[in-house]
mmCIF file of C-alpha atoms in Angstrom:
data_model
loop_
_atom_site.group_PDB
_atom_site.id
_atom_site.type_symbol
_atom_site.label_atom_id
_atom_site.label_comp_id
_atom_site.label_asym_id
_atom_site.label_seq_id
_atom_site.Cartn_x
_atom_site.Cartn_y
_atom_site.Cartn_z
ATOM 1 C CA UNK A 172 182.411 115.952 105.711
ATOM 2 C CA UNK A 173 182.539 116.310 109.596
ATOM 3 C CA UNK A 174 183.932 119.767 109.637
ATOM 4 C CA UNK A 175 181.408 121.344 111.503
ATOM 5 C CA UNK A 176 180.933 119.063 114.110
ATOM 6 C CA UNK A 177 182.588 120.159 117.004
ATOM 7 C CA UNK A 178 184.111 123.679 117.992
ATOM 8 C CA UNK A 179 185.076 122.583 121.844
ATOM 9 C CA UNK A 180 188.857 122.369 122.602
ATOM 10 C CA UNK A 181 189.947 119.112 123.740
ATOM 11 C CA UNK A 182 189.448 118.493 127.728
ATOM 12 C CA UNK A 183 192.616 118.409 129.026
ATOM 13 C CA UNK A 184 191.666 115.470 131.514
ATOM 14 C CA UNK A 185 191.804 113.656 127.815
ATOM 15 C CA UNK A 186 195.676 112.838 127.858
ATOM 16 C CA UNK A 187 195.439 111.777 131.466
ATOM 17 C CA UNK A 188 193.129 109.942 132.223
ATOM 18 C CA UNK A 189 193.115 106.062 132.253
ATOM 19 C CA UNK A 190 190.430 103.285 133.079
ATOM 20 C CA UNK A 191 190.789 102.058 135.868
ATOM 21 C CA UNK A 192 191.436 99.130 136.689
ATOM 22 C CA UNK A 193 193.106 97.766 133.615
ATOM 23 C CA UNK A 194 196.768 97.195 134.536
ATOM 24 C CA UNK A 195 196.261 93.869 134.942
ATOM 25 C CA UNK A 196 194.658 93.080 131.466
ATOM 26 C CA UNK A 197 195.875 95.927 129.164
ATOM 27 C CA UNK A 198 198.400 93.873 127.281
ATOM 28 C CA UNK A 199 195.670 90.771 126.629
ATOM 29 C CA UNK A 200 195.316 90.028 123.591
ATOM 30 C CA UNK A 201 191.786 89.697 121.438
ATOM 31 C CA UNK A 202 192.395 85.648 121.913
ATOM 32 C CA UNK A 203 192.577 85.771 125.715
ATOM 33 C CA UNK A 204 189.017 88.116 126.281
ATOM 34 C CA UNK A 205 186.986 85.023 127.285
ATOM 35 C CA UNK A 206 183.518 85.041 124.991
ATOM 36 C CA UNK A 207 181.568 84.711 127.871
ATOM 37 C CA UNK A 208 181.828 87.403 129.460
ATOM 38 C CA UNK A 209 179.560 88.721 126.316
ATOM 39 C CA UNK A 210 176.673 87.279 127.185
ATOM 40 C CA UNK A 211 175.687 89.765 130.082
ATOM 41 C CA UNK A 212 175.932 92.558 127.943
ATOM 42 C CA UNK A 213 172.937 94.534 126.683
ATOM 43 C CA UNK A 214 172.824 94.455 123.426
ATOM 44 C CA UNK A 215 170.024 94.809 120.880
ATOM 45 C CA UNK A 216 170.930 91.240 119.411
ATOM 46 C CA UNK A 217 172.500 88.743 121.985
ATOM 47 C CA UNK A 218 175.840 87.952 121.015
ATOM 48 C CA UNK A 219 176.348 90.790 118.541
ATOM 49 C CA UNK A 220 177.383 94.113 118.216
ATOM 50 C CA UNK A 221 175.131 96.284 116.355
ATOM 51 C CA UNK A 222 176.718 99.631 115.117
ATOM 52 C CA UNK A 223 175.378 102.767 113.703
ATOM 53 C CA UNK A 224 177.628 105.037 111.535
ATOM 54 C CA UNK A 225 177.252 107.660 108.938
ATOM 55 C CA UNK A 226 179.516 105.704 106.028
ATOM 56 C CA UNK A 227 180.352 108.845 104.075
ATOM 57 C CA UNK A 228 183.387 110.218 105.585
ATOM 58 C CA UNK A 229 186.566 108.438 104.050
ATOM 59 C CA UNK A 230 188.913 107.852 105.444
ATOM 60 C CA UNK A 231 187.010 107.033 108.869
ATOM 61 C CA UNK A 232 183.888 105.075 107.648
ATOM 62 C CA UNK A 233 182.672 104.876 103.771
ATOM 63 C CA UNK A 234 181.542 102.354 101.887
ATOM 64 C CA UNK A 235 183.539 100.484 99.522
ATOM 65 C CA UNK A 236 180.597 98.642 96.864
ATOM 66 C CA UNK A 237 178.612 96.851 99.923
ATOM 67 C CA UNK A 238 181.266 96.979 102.247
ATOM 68 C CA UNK A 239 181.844 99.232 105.566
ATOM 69 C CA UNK A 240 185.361 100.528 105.356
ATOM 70 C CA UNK A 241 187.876 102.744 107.223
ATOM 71 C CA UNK A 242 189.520 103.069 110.428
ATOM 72 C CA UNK A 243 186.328 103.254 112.490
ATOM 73 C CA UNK A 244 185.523 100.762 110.728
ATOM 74 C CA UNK A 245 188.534 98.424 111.462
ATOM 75 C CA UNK A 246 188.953 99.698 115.208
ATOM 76 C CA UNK A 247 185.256 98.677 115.774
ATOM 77 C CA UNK A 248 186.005 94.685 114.223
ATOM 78 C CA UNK A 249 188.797 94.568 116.678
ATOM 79 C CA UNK A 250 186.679 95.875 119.471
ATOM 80 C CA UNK A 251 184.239 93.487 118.983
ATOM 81 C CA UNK A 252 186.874 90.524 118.698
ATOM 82 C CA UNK A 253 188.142 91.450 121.618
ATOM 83 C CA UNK A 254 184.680 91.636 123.415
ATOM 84 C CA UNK A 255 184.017 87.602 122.131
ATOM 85 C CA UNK A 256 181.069 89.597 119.840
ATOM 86 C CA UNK A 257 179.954 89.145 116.060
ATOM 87 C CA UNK A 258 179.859 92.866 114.826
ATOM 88 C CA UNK A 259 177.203 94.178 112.319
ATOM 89 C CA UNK A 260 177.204 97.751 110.578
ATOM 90 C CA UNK A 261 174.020 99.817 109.861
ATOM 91 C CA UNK A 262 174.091 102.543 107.631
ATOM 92 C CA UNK A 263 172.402 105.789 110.039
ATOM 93 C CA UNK A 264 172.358 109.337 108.794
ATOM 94 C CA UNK A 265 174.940 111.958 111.184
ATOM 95 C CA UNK A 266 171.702 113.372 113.075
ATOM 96 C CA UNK A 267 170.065 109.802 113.702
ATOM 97 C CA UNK A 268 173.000 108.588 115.602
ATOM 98 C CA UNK A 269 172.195 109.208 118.949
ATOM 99 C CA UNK A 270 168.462 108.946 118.730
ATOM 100 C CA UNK A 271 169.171 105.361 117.386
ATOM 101 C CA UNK A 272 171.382 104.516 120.145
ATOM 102 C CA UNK A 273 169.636 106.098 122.993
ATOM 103 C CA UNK A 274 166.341 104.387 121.652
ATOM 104 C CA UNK A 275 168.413 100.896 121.677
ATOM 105 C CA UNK A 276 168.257 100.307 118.125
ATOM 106 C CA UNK A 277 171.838 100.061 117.777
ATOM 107 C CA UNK A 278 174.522 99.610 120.600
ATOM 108 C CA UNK A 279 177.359 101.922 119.650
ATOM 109 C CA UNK A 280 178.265 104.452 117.132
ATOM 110 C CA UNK A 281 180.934 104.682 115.220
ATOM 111 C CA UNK A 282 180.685 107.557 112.785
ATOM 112 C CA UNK A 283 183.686 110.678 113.873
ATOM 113 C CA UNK A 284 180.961 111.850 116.324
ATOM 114 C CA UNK A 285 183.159 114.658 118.051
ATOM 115 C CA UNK A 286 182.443 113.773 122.030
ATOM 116 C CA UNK A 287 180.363 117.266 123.275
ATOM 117 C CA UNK A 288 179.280 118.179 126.717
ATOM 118 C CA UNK A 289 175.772 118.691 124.735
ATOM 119 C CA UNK A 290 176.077 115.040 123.355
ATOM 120 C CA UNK A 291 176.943 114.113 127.170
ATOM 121 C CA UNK A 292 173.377 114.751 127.930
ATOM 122 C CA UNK A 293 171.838 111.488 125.833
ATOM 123 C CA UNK A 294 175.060 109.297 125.780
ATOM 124 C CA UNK A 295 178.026 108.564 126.771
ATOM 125 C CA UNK A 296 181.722 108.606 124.550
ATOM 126 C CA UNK A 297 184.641 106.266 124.659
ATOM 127 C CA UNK A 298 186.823 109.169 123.079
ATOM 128 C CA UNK A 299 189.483 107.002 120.999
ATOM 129 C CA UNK A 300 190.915 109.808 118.356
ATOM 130 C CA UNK A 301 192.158 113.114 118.208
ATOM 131 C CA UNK A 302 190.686 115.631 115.145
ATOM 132 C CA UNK A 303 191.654 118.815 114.499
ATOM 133 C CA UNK A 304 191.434 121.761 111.727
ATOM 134 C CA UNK A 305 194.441 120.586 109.249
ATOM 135 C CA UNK A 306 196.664 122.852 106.915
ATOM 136 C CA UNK A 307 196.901 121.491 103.400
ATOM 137 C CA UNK A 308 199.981 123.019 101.280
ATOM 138 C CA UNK A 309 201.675 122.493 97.822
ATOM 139 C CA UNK A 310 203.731 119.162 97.380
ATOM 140 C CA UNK A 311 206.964 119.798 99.601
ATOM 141 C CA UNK A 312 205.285 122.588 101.596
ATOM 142 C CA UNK A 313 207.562 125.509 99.354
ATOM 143 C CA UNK A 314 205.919 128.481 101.420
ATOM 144 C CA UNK A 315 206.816 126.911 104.505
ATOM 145 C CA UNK A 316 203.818 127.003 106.472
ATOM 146 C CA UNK A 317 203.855 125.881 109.764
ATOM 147 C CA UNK A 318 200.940 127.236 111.766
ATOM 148 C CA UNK A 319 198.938 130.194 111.879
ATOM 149 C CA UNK A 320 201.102 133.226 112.330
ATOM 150 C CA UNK A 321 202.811 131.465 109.080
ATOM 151 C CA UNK A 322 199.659 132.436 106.980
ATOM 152 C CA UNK A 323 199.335 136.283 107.004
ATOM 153 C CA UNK A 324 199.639 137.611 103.432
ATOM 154 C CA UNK A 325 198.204 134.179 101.834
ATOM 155 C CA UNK A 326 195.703 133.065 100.131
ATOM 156 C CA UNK A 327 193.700 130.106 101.836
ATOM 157 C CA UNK A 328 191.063 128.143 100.148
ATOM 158 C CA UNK A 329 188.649 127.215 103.161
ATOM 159 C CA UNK A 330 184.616 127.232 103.772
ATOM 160 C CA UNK A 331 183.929 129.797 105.798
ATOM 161 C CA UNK A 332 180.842 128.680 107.167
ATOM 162 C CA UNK A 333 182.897 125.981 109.124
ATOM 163 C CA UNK A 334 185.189 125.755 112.522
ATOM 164 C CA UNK A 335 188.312 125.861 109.363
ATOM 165 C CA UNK A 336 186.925 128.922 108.410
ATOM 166 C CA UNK A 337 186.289 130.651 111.378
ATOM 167 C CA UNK A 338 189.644 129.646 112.399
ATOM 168 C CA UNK A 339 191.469 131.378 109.429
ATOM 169 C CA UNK A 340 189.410 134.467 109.804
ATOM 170 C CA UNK A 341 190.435 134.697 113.200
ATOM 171 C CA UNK A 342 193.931 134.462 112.386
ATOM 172 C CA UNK A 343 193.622 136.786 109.517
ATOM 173 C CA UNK A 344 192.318 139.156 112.489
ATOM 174 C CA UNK A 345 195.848 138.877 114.164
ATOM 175 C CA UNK A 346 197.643 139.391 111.031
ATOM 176 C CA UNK A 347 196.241 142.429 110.945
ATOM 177 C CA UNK A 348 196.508 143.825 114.473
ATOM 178 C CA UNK A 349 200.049 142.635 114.097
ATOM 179 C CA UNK A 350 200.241 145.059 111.300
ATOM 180 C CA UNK A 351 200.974 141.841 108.569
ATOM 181 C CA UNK A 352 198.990 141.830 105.672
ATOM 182 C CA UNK A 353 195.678 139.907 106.323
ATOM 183 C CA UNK A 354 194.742 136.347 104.714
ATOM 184 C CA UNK A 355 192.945 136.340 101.286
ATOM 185 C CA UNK A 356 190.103 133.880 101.774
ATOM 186 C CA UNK A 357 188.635 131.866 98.607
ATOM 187 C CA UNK A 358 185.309 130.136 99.378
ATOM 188 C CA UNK A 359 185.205 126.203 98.765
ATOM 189 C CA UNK A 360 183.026 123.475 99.458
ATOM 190 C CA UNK A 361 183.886 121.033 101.828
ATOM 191 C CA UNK A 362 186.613 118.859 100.078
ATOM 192 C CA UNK A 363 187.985 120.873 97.975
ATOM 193 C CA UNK A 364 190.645 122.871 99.173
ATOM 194 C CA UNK A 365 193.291 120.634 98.083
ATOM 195 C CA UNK A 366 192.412 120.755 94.766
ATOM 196 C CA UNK A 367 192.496 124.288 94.681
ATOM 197 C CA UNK A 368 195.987 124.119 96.123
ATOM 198 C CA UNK A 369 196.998 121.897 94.017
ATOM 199 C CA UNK A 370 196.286 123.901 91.235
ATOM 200 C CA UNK A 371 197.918 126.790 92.338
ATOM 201 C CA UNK A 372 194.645 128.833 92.975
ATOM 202 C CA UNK A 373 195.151 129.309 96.959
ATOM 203 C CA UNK A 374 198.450 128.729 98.762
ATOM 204 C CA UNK A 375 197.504 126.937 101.687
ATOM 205 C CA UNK A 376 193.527 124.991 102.420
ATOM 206 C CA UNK A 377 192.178 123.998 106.201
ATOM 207 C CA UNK A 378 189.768 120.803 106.567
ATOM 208 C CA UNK A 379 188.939 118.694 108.923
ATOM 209 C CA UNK A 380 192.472 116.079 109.968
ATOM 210 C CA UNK A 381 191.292 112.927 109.217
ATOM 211 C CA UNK A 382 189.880 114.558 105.604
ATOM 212 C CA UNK A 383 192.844 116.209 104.977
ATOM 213 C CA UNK A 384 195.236 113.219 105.540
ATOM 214 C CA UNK A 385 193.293 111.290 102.961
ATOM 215 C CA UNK A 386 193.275 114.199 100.424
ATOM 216 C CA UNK A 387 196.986 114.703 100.513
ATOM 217 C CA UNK A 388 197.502 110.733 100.443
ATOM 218 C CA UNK A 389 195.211 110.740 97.458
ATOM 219 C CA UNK A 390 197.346 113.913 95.339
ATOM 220 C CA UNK A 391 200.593 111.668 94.737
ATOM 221 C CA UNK A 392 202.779 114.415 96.718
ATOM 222 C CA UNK A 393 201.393 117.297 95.045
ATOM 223 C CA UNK A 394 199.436 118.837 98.318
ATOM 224 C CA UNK A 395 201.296 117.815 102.029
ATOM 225 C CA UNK A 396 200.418 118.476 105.366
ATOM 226 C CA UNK A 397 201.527 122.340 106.485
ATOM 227 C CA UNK A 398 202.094 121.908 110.629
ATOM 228 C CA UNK A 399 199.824 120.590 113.015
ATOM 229 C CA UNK A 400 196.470 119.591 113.747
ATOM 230 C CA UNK A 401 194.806 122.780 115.204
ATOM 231 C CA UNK A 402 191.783 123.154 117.977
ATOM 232 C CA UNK A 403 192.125 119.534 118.557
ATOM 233 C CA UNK A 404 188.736 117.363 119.983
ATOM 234 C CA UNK A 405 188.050 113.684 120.872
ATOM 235 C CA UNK A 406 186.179 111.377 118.572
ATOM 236 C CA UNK A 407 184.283 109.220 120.812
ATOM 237 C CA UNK A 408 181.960 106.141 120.051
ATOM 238 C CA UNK A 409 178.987 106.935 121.702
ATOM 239 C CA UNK A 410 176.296 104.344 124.125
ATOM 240 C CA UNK A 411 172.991 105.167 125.652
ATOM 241 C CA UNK A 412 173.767 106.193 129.003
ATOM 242 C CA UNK A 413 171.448 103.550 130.663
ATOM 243 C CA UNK A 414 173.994 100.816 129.502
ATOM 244 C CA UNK A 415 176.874 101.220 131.278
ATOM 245 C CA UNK A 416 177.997 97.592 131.562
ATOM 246 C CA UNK A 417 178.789 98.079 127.584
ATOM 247 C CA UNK A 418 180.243 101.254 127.540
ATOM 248 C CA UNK A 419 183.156 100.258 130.614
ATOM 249 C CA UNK A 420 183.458 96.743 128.304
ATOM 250 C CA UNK A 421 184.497 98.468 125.162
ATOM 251 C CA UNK A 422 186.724 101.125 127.068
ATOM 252 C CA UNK A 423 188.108 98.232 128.751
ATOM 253 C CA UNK A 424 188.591 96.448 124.788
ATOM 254 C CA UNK A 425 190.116 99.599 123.570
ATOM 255 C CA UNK A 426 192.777 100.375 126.222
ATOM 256 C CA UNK A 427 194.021 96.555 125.326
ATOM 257 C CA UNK A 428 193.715 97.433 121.922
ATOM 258 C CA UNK A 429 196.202 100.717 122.582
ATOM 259 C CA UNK A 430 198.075 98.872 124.784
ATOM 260 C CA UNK A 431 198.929 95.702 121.893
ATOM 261 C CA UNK A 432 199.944 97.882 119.350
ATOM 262 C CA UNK A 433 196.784 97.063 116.680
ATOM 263 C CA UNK A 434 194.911 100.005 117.306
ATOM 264 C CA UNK A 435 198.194 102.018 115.891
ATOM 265 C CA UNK A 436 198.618 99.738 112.751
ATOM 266 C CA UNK A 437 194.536 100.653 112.175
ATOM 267 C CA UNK A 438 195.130 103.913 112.266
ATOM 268 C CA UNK A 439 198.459 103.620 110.076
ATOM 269 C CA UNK A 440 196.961 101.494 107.418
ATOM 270 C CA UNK A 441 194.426 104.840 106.966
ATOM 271 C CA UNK A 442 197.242 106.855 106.781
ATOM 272 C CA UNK A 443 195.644 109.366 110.057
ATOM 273 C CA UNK A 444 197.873 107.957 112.419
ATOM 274 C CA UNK A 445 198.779 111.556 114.011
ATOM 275 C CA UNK A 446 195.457 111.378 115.751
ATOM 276 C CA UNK A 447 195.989 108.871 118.190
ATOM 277 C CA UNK A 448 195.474 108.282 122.148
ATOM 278 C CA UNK A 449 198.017 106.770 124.522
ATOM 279 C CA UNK A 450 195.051 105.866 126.489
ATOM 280 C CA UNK A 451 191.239 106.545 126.455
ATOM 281 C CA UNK A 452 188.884 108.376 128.179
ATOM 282 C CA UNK A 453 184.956 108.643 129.341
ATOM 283 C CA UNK A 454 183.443 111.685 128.078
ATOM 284 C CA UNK A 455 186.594 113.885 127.482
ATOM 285 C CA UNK A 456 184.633 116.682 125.127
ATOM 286 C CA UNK A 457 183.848 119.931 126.456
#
């Protein structure tokens, strides 16, 4: 699970800014990005796109028998297409990534790397999603929660050695200055708030967005999504700084992808569309 990978607040350059340059090309399709212009990118295998990522977070990247699946995943094969590049996944553990890129033994990650100012310092991030601490509730959302100040008096299922956790104690701190009865915590692992919901042992769970989106799509409608994604920070796929011809090509690749409509269908068909951009960014963390 990701869910201690980031406790910045998103930039707030992030929603605003645009590459520039692109109006003239943002609606191209993959078909039209001529293949040549791939061959004066640096790359650690001419003509192909080699890309790190930690497979173990469904529904982003995981592996599916031998195969690399997920949105990153599927945004990445589009990238690539659009770039006129064959694209090939290597297994990396989380705290290899940026070593292996900055050393050039892959060219990109891909792997919900939260985009840091710290991160900054040894590459750069395309940010291209939106994640967020995520309220998980009981089929139908009965309690009606809807946010923080909806949780005073509950009981939350969360690990509290996370940003989810800190989060809920901090709001079970306002409950109680308020003069509301404070938030019951019950310690989980990683994962497993849902099923505690679902069996009726906490009233409410926090993970990570993209996490909790595929645990609730995975319970059949007996867990749903209470409100909206909270603390929210940009994913970014990360390049060694020293190759900046490759990191403005697949910026340039994913505003067209935004701008045709495929980049929303990817993040659809993984059921976490409520984390997208209307347009990217260059280092957007904080």
């Amino acid at each position: 699970m990701r869910t201690t990978r980031s406790r910045a607040a998103l930039a707030a350059a992030l929603a605003v800014t645009a590459l520039a340059g692109l109006a003239g090309c943002a609606g191209d399709s993959a078909a039209t990005t001529p293949a040549a212009a791939s061959t004066a990118l640096p790359l650690v295998t001419p003509g192909t796109l080699t890309v790190a990522t930690d497979a173990t977070y469904a529904p982003m990247e995981s592996m599916q028998g031998s195969e690399f699946v997920g949105a990153d995943i599927d945004l990445v094969k589009d990238l690539a297409q659009r770039m006129g590049l064959e694209v090939v996944f290597v297994q990396t553990g989380f705290d290899d990534l940026i070593d292996t890129v900055s050393a050039h033994r892959a060219d990109l990650i891909a792997s919900s790397m939260t985009d840091r100012a710290a991160r900054q310092e040894k590459v750069d991030f395309v940010d291209y999603f939106i994640a967020g601490s995520q309220a998980i509730a009981a089929g139908g959302n009965p309690l009606g929660l809807d946010g923080p100040g909806t949780w005073c008096g509950h009981r939350a299922a969360v690990n509290s050695g996370t940003t989810n956790g800190d989060l809920v104690a901090a709001q079970s701190a306002l409950c109680t200055q308020a003069g509301k009865a404070p938030i019951v915590v019950d310690e989980v692992p990683n994962g497993q708030s849902a099923a505690e919901v679902e069996a009726g042992r906490a009233d409410f769970g926090v993970e990570d967005y993209p996490s909790a989106a595929d645990l609730v799509a995975a319970s059949n409608g007996k867990t749903a999504l209470a409100g909206k994604p909270l603390q929210p920070s940009p994913y970014g796929f990360g390049i060694a700084k020293d190759r900046t011809a490759l990191r403005d090509a697949v910026q340039r690749a994913l505003q067209e992808s935004i701008a045709s409509g495929r980049y929303a269908e990817v993040l659809k068909a993984h059921g976490v569309e409520a984390a997208a951009l209307t347009t990217t960014a260059l280092n957007g963390g904080a």
